[in-house]
Amino acid sequence: KLPSVAGTWPAIWLLGKNITESGAYWETQGYGTTGWPWCGEIDIMEPNIDKTLILGTWHWDNGSGYQYNSASVPLSNSEASQNWHVYALEWNEDDMKVYIDDILVNQMPTIDPFNEEFYILLNVAMGGGLGGPIDPSFTSDQMEIDYVRIYQRSALSVDEVEQVDAIKVSPNPVRDQLNIELKNNLSENVDIKLIDINGRVVGNDSFKTSASINYNTSHLQSGFYFAHLTFSDGTNNVLKFLKQ
């Protein structure tokens, strides 16, 4: 849960382990050989100055001058500060992807220097470029963190791959029409219960199952939603999507 007061600048981010920082831990271990932005920086989560967006950003210089790649998804200040969200980075030898609650925020290829070792930081700064002016009445605020987890990808069995890919939604975020793609499903019918981020049921629909279902989202307000799918064979799935 993020701080909500003007002037706070929460972030979940990574820096190249080889950054030159006088007195910092990795510097004392002999890794401080490169300045910023040549070391690289990955910002998994930063709100914008108005606290209406969540940004995913890369900063680097691999010999062609300073560059950055930034994108965002909408998230209100109250939603970000009052409810839990999962901010994630998927990083492999080919590409890097930043997510919030399984919603893709931004992505880019794994170019130099992002093929080196990095370390993670979780902090709240005050003021600055994304904090903005500090509220004169500011006394305190906080960023609450439930967990930090790091996983290493391993090979999946054929059955596991098929299960992961069985249902997909696109586009996500969505505006007017959500496509729910069903693979290897033998059920005749599926019931879809739609629940908003506050737990309210905002839709109940039934469909004859086919290769895909087109679900109308034009009437929904902006925000996160859960689609609970119940198939006639008794299986269930829950999908999460962001309505813009």
mmCIF file of N, CA and C in Angstrom, residues 1-2 51 74-85 87 100-101 197-198 223-224 240:
data_model
loop_
_atom_site.group_PDB
_atom_site.id
_atom_site.type_symbol
_atom_site.label_atom_id
_atom_site.label_comp_id
_atom_site.label_asym_id
_atom_site.label_seq_id
_atom_site.Cartn_x
_atom_site.Cartn_y
_atom_site.Cartn_z
ATOM 1 N N LYS A 1 0.855 -1.181 0.000
ATOM 2 C CA LYS A 1 0.000 0.000 0.000
ATOM 3 C C LYS A 1 0.893 1.234 0.000
ATOM 4 N N LEU A 2 0.600 2.174 -0.894
ATOM 5 C CA LEU A 2 1.499 3.301 -1.109
ATOM 6 C C LEU A 2 1.102 4.508 -0.264
ATOM 7 N N LYS A 51 -0.167 11.211 -8.589
ATOM 8 C CA LYS A 51 -0.620 9.952 -7.994
ATOM 9 C C LYS A 51 -1.902 9.438 -8.658
ATOM 10 N N PRO A 74 -3.351 3.555 -15.386
ATOM 11 C CA PRO A 74 -4.032 4.388 -14.387
ATOM 12 C C PRO A 74 -4.273 3.633 -13.087
ATOM 13 N N LEU A 75 -4.053 4.312 -11.972
ATOM 14 C CA LEU A 75 -4.373 3.784 -10.648
ATOM 15 C C LEU A 75 -4.547 4.978 -9.719
ATOM 16 N N SER A 76 -5.734 5.121 -9.153
ATOM 17 C CA SER A 76 -6.027 6.294 -8.335
ATOM 18 C C SER A 76 -5.227 6.261 -7.036
ATOM 19 N N ASN A 77 -5.064 7.431 -6.448
ATOM 20 C CA ASN A 77 -4.335 7.553 -5.188
ATOM 21 C C ASN A 77 -5.001 6.724 -4.090
ATOM 22 N N SER A 78 -6.325 6.788 -4.007
ATOM 23 C CA SER A 78 -7.031 6.037 -2.964
ATOM 24 C C SER A 78 -6.902 4.537 -3.177
ATOM 25 N N GLU A 79 -6.988 4.092 -4.430
ATOM 26 C CA GLU A 79 -6.858 2.664 -4.721
ATOM 27 C C GLU A 79 -5.451 2.166 -4.393
ATOM 28 N N ALA A 80 -4.440 2.952 -4.744
ATOM 29 C CA ALA A 80 -3.054 2.543 -4.509
ATOM 30 C C ALA A 80 -2.700 2.535 -3.028
ATOM 31 N N SER A 81 -3.306 3.432 -2.254
ATOM 32 C CA SER A 81 -2.934 3.563 -0.845
ATOM 33 C C SER A 81 -3.784 2.704 0.085
ATOM 34 N N GLN A 82 -4.997 2.339 -0.337
ATOM 35 C CA GLN A 82 -5.904 1.626 0.560
ATOM 36 C C GLN A 82 -5.985 0.131 0.296
ATOM 37 N N ASN A 83 -5.528 -0.313 -0.873
ATOM 38 C CA ASN A 83 -5.640 -1.728 -1.227
ATOM 39 C C ASN A 83 -4.284 -2.308 -1.613
ATOM 40 N N TRP A 84 -4.153 -3.626 -1.416
ATOM 41 C CA TRP A 84 -2.919 -4.317 -1.776
ATOM 42 C C TRP A 84 -2.853 -4.540 -3.279
ATOM 43 N N HIS A 85 -1.656 -4.401 -3.830
ATOM 44 C CA HIS A 85 -1.415 -4.699 -5.237
ATOM 45 C C HIS A 85 -0.078 -5.419 -5.367
ATOM 46 N N TYR A 87 3.207 -5.798 -7.543
ATOM 47 C CA TYR A 87 4.066 -5.179 -8.549
ATOM 48 C C TYR A 87 5.171 -6.178 -8.887
ATOM 49 N N ILE A 100 1.520 -4.818 -12.923
ATOM 50 C CA ILE A 100 0.797 -4.583 -11.685
ATOM 51 C C ILE A 100 -0.426 -5.487 -11.715
ATOM 52 N N ASP A 101 -0.521 -6.382 -10.738
ATOM 53 C CA ASP A 101 -1.643 -7.323 -10.656
ATOM 54 C C ASP A 101 -1.840 -8.078 -11.974
ATOM 55 N N ILE A 197 -13.277 -4.154 -7.691
ATOM 56 C CA ILE A 197 -12.178 -4.203 -6.736
ATOM 57 C C ILE A 197 -12.675 -4.110 -5.296
ATOM 58 N N ASN A 198 -13.915 -3.614 -5.098
ATOM 59 C CA ASN A 198 -14.486 -3.494 -3.756
ATOM 60 C C ASN A 198 -15.331 -4.697 -3.363
ATOM 61 N N GLY A 223 -11.158 0.869 -13.668
ATOM 62 C CA GLY A 223 -10.679 0.189 -12.469
ATOM 63 C C GLY A 223 -10.406 -1.278 -12.734
ATOM 64 N N PHE A 224 -10.018 -1.999 -11.678
ATOM 65 C CA PHE A 224 -9.720 -3.422 -11.775
ATOM 66 C C PHE A 224 -10.983 -4.251 -11.532
ATOM 67 N N LYS A 240 -8.248 -11.499 -14.017
ATOM 68 C CA LYS A 240 -8.239 -10.106 -13.577
ATOM 69 C C LYS A 240 -7.912 -9.219 -14.764
#
